[in-house]
PDB file of C-alpha atoms in Angstrom:
ATOM      1  CA  MET A   1      41.257 -38.715  23.379  1.00  0.00           C
ATOM      2  CA  ALA A   2      41.963 -37.025  20.244  1.00  0.00           C
ATOM      3  CA  MET A   3      38.216 -36.626  19.919  1.00  0.00           C
ATOM      4  CA  SER A   4      37.761 -34.550  22.931  1.00  0.00           C
ATOM      5  CA  ARG A   5      40.547 -32.186  22.196  1.00  0.00           C
ATOM      6  CA  ARG A   6      38.434 -31.650  18.594  1.00  0.00           C
ATOM      7  CA  ALA A   7      35.254 -31.036  20.145  1.00  0.00           C
ATOM      8  CA  PRO A   8      35.296 -27.121  20.946  1.00  0.00           C
ATOM      9  CA  TYR A   9      36.704 -26.793  17.409  1.00  0.00           C
ATOM     10  CA  ILE A  10      33.677 -28.621  16.152  1.00  0.00           C
ATOM     11  CA  ARG A  11      31.315 -26.744  18.381  1.00  0.00           C
ATOM     12  CA  ALA A  12      32.847 -23.587  17.140  1.00  0.00           C
ATOM     13  CA  MET A  13      32.600 -24.591  13.561  1.00  0.00           C
ATOM     14  CA  LEU A  14      28.992 -25.603  13.756  1.00  0.00           C
ATOM     15  CA  GLU A  15      27.933 -22.509  15.667  1.00  0.00           C
ATOM     16  CA  THR A  16      29.809 -20.229  12.937  1.00  0.00           C
ATOM     17  CA  LEU A  17      27.839 -22.526  10.425  1.00  0.00           C
ATOM     18  CA  ARG A  18      24.655 -21.786  12.251  1.00  0.00           C
ATOM     19  CA  SER A  19      25.125 -17.893  12.508  1.00  0.00           C
ATOM     20  CA  LEU A  20      25.807 -17.919   8.940  1.00  0.00           C
ATOM     21  CA  PHE A  21      22.549 -19.821   7.743  1.00  0.00           C
ATOM     22  CA  GLY A  22      20.491 -17.940  10.230  1.00  0.00           C
ATOM     23  CA  GLY A  23      20.096 -20.649  12.635  1.00  0.00           C
ATOM     24  CA  LYS A  24      19.851 -18.362  15.644  1.00  0.00           C
ATOM     25  CA  GLU A  25      18.178 -15.051  14.075  1.00  0.00           C
ATOM     26  CA  LYS A  26      14.556 -15.065  13.556  1.00  0.00           C
ATOM     27  CA  PRO A  27      13.534 -12.883  10.273  1.00  0.00           C
ATOM     28  CA  ALA A  28      12.339  -9.327  10.581  1.00  0.00           C
ATOM     29  CA  ALA A  29       8.424  -9.503  11.105  1.00  0.00           C
ATOM     30  CA  PRO A  30       6.871  -7.643   7.798  1.00  0.00           C
ATOM     31  CA  ASP A  31       5.470  -3.992   8.572  1.00  0.00           C
ATOM     32  CA  PRO A  32       2.297  -3.896   7.231  1.00  0.00           C
ATOM     33  CA  GLU A  33       2.326  -0.260   6.626  1.00  0.00           C
ATOM     34  CA  ALA A  34       5.252  -0.478   4.641  1.00  0.00           C
ATOM     35  CA  GLU A  35       3.955  -3.139   2.361  1.00  0.00           C
ATOM     36  CA  THR A  36       0.684  -1.435   1.785  1.00  0.00           C
ATOM     37  CA  ARG A  37       2.831   1.975   0.750  1.00  0.00           C
ATOM     38  CA  LEU A  38       5.118  -0.098  -1.245  1.00  0.00           C
ATOM     39  CA  ALA A  39       2.221  -1.888  -3.108  1.00  0.00           C
ATOM     40  CA  ALA A  40       0.226   1.796  -3.449  1.00  0.00           C
ATOM     41  CA  ALA A  41       3.667   2.885  -5.167  1.00  0.00           C
ATOM     42  CA  ALA A  42       3.795  -0.204  -7.670  1.00  0.00           C
ATOM     43  CA  LEU A  43       0.298   0.104  -8.847  1.00  0.00           C
ATOM     44  CA  LEU A  44       0.852   3.880  -9.282  1.00  0.00           C
ATOM     45  CA  VAL A  45       3.917   2.952 -11.371  1.00  0.00           C
ATOM     46  CA  LYS A  46       2.118   0.510 -13.300  1.00  0.00           C
ATOM     47  CA  ALA A  47      -0.735   2.750 -13.935  1.00  0.00           C
ATOM     48  CA  ALA A  48       1.809   5.129 -15.404  1.00  0.00           C
ATOM     49  CA  GLN A  49       3.551   2.366 -17.629  1.00  0.00           C
ATOM     50  CA  SER A  50       0.607   0.740 -18.950  1.00  0.00           C
ATOM     51  CA  ASP A  51       0.374   3.054 -21.790  1.00  0.00           C
ATOM     52  CA  ASP A  52       4.322   2.195 -22.473  1.00  0.00           C
ATOM     53  CA  ASP A  53       5.473   6.028 -22.161  1.00  0.00           C
ATOM     54  CA  TYR A  54       6.626   6.560 -18.510  1.00  0.00           C
ATOM     55  CA  ASP A  55       7.303  10.137 -18.323  1.00  0.00           C
ATOM     56  CA  ALA A  56       8.484  12.848 -15.851  1.00  0.00           C
ATOM     57  CA  SER A  57       5.307  14.145 -15.767  1.00  0.00           C
ATOM     58  CA  GLU A  58       3.703  11.010 -14.482  1.00  0.00           C
ATOM     59  CA  GLN A  59       6.681  10.214 -12.005  1.00  0.00           C
ATOM     60  CA  ALA A  60       5.845  13.734 -10.487  1.00  0.00           C
ATOM     61  CA  THR A  61       2.238  12.820 -10.329  1.00  0.00           C
ATOM     62  CA  ILE A  62       3.242   9.737  -8.443  1.00  0.00           C
ATOM     63  CA  ASP A  63       5.307  11.318  -6.050  1.00  0.00           C
ATOM     64  CA  ALA A  64       2.716  14.233  -5.192  1.00  0.00           C
ATOM     65  CA  ALA A  65       0.146  11.108  -4.724  1.00  0.00           C
ATOM     66  CA  LEU A  66       2.188   9.259  -2.257  1.00  0.00           C
ATOM     67  CA  SER A  67       3.087  12.495  -0.446  1.00  0.00           C
ATOM     68  CA  ARG A  68      -0.513  13.486  -0.359  1.00  0.00           C
ATOM     69  CA  MET A  69      -1.590   9.278   0.763  1.00  0.00           C
ATOM     70  CA  PHE A  70       1.029   9.024   3.443  1.00  0.00           C
ATOM     71  CA  ALA A  71       2.059  12.511   4.586  1.00  0.00           C
ATOM     72  CA  LEU A  72       5.643  11.980   2.904  1.00  0.00           C
ATOM     73  CA  SER A  73       8.212  14.517   2.463  1.00  0.00           C
ATOM     74  CA  ALA A  74       9.014  14.971  -1.223  1.00  0.00           C
ATOM     75  CA  GLU A  75      12.356  12.871  -0.892  1.00  0.00           C
ATOM     76  CA  ASP A  76      10.421  10.334   1.127  1.00  0.00           C
ATOM     77  CA  ALA A  77       7.913  10.172  -1.744  1.00  0.00           C
ATOM     78  CA  ARG A  78      10.434   9.840  -4.607  1.00  0.00           C
ATOM     79  CA  ALA A  79      12.427   7.212  -2.641  1.00  0.00           C
ATOM     80  CA  LEU A  80       9.246   5.385  -2.178  1.00  0.00           C
ATOM     81  CA  ARG A  81       8.310   5.517  -6.078  1.00  0.00           C
ATOM     82  CA  GLU A  82      11.762   4.201  -6.762  1.00  0.00           C
ATOM     83  CA  LYS A  83      10.905   1.186  -4.658  1.00  0.00           C
ATOM     84  CA  GLY A  84       7.551   0.790  -6.557  1.00  0.00           C
ATOM     85  CA  GLU A  85       9.559   1.237  -9.862  1.00  0.00           C
ATOM     86  CA  ALA A  86      11.530  -2.002  -8.716  1.00  0.00           C
ATOM     87  CA  ALA A  87       8.741  -3.803  -7.325  1.00  0.00           C
ATOM     88  CA  ALA A  88       6.579  -3.214 -10.481  1.00  0.00           C
ATOM     89  CA  ALA A  89       9.638  -4.061 -12.622  1.00  0.00           C
ATOM     90  CA  ASP A  90       9.866  -7.472 -10.397  1.00  0.00           C
ATOM     91  CA  ALA A  91       5.863  -8.248 -10.370  1.00  0.00           C
ATOM     92  CA  LEU A  92       4.457 -10.900 -12.666  1.00  0.00           C
ATOM     93  CA  ASP A  93       0.848  -9.767 -11.924  1.00  0.00           C
ATOM     94  CA  LEU A  94      -1.086  -7.078  -9.988  1.00  0.00           C
ATOM     95  CA  PHE A  95      -2.723  -9.441  -7.259  1.00  0.00           C
ATOM     96  CA  GLY A  96       0.081  -9.236  -4.887  1.00  0.00           C
ATOM     97  CA  PHE A  97      -0.138  -5.510  -4.793  1.00  0.00           C
ATOM     98  CA  THR A  98      -3.932  -5.332  -4.679  1.00  0.00           C
ATOM     99  CA  HIS A  99      -4.265  -7.606  -1.956  1.00  0.00           C
ATOM    100  CA  ALA A 100      -1.668  -5.395   0.016  1.00  0.00           C
ATOM    101  CA  VAL A 101      -3.790  -2.099  -0.521  1.00  0.00           C
ATOM    102  CA  LYS A 102      -6.909  -4.225   0.373  1.00  0.00           C
ATOM    103  CA  GLU A 103      -5.550  -5.232   3.710  1.00  0.00           C
ATOM    104  CA  GLY A 104      -3.784  -1.779   4.430  1.00  0.00           C
ATOM    105  CA  VAL A 105      -6.559   1.066   3.135  1.00  0.00           C
ATOM    106  CA  PRO A 106      -9.889   0.947   4.585  1.00  0.00           C
ATOM    107  CA  PHE A 107     -12.824  -0.071   2.085  1.00  0.00           C
ATOM    108  CA  GLU A 108     -14.117   3.632   2.575  1.00  0.00           C
ATOM    109  CA  GLU A 109     -10.793   5.081   1.286  1.00  0.00           C
ATOM    110  CA  ARG A 110     -10.109   3.102  -1.843  1.00  0.00           C
ATOM    111  CA  ALA A 111     -12.159   5.228  -3.981  1.00  0.00           C
ATOM    112  CA  ALA A 112      -9.692   8.292  -2.990  1.00  0.00           C
ATOM    113  CA  PHE A 113      -6.871   5.768  -3.949  1.00  0.00           C
ATOM    114  CA  MET A 114      -8.411   5.200  -7.338  1.00  0.00           C
ATOM    115  CA  THR A 115      -8.786   8.918  -7.769  1.00  0.00           C
ATOM    116  CA  GLU A 116      -4.935   8.995  -7.302  1.00  0.00           C
ATOM    117  CA  ILE A 117      -4.515   6.474  -9.818  1.00  0.00           C
ATOM    118  CA  TRP A 118      -6.583   8.231 -12.372  1.00  0.00           C
ATOM    119  CA  ARG A 119      -4.327  11.378 -11.925  1.00  0.00           C
ATOM    120  CA  VAL A 120      -1.352   9.342 -12.770  1.00  0.00           C
ATOM    121  CA  VAL A 121      -3.266   7.705 -15.539  1.00  0.00           C
ATOM    122  CA  LEU A 122      -4.466  11.244 -17.018  1.00  0.00           C
ATOM    123  CA  ALA A 123      -0.982  13.021 -16.485  1.00  0.00           C
ATOM    124  CA  ASP A 124       0.154  12.495 -19.909  1.00  0.00           C
ATOM    125  CA  GLY A 125      -2.944  14.446 -21.208  1.00  0.00           C
ATOM    126  CA  ARG A 126      -4.582  11.261 -22.584  1.00  0.00           C
ATOM    127  CA  ARG A 127      -5.755   7.981 -22.152  1.00  0.00           C
ATOM    128  CA  ASP A 128      -5.740   4.719 -24.368  1.00  0.00           C
ATOM    129  CA  ALA A 129      -7.460   1.146 -24.298  1.00  0.00           C
ATOM    130  CA  ASP A 130      -4.681  -0.257 -22.138  1.00  0.00           C
ATOM    131  CA  GLU A 131      -5.116   2.470 -19.651  1.00  0.00           C
ATOM    132  CA  ASN A 132      -8.902   1.827 -19.633  1.00  0.00           C
ATOM    133  CA  ALA A 133      -8.446  -1.765 -19.184  1.00  0.00           C
ATOM    134  CA  LEU A 134      -6.097  -1.642 -16.481  1.00  0.00           C
ATOM    135  CA  MET A 135      -8.352   0.696 -14.634  1.00  0.00           C
ATOM    136  CA  ARG A 136     -11.301  -1.440 -14.931  1.00  0.00           C
ATOM    137  CA  LYS A 137      -9.019  -4.535 -13.613  1.00  0.00           C
ATOM    138  CA  LEU A 138      -7.771  -2.614 -10.792  1.00  0.00           C
ATOM    139  CA  ALA A 139     -11.355  -1.373  -9.710  1.00  0.00           C
ATOM    140  CA  GLY A 140     -12.339  -4.808  -9.680  1.00  0.00           C
ATOM    141  CA  LEU A 141      -9.357  -6.122  -7.676  1.00  0.00           C
ATOM    142  CA  LEU A 142      -9.783  -3.342  -5.005  1.00  0.00           C
ATOM    143  CA  TYR A 143     -13.362  -3.858  -4.834  1.00  0.00           C
ATOM    144  CA  VAL A 144     -14.235  -0.193  -6.035  1.00  0.00           C
ATOM    145  CA  SER A 145     -17.371  -0.239  -8.052  1.00  0.00           C
ATOM    146  CA  ASP A 146     -17.463   0.917 -11.766  1.00  0.00           C
ATOM    147  CA  VAL A 147     -19.717   4.054 -10.404  1.00  0.00           C
ATOM    148  CA  GLU A 148     -16.950   4.801  -8.096  1.00  0.00           C
ATOM    149  CA  SER A 149     -14.128   4.526 -10.255  1.00  0.00           C
ATOM    150  CA  GLY A 150     -16.149   6.797 -12.751  1.00  0.00           C
ATOM    151  CA  LEU A 151     -16.487   9.163 -10.028  1.00  0.00           C
ATOM    152  CA  ALA A 152     -12.860   9.103  -9.069  1.00  0.00           C
ATOM    153  CA  ARG A 153     -11.982   9.855 -12.666  1.00  0.00           C
ATOM    154  CA  GLN A 154     -14.071  13.074 -12.908  1.00  0.00           C
ATOM    155  CA  ARG A 155     -12.314  14.137  -9.595  1.00  0.00           C
ATOM    156  CA  ALA A 156      -9.056  13.246 -11.298  1.00  0.00           C
ATOM    157  CA  GLU A 157     -10.001  15.196 -14.682  1.00  0.00           C
ATOM    158  CA  GLN A 158     -11.371  18.354 -12.623  1.00  0.00           C
ATOM    159  CA  ASP A 159      -7.719  18.850 -11.103  1.00  0.00           C
TER     160      ASP A 159
END
């Protein structure tokens, strides 16, 4: 008989534990567009940081690129860049970012994305060996040919 009086309390306690540990709620479905945007921002940040000199001109170039690519306001582009900075700092490699971009950006538009990355690389007025190596690596991971990457660089240099 003592057990029957405790049953409602035990059930309540179990329900509380289930709610605390996610027993009833399903995780939110990932937003592919948000993942693509974050991955693009992180790759732009990685490109800017590849020469170990990440300055305000590169940050402004990233903000402008994100605004152009995703039709964002200046504030939203800055916020996305900041999220990209955090994601880039936590990343062990580039594969997750390049995979998300390949999934979210049509093949025909990846050369335009390479132009944006080249703009970031060139924003500080110089190119070094680390930046060149990163750009070759990104071109391969994004399935952009060397010729297309070279044309993207030329477009960025003309700006």
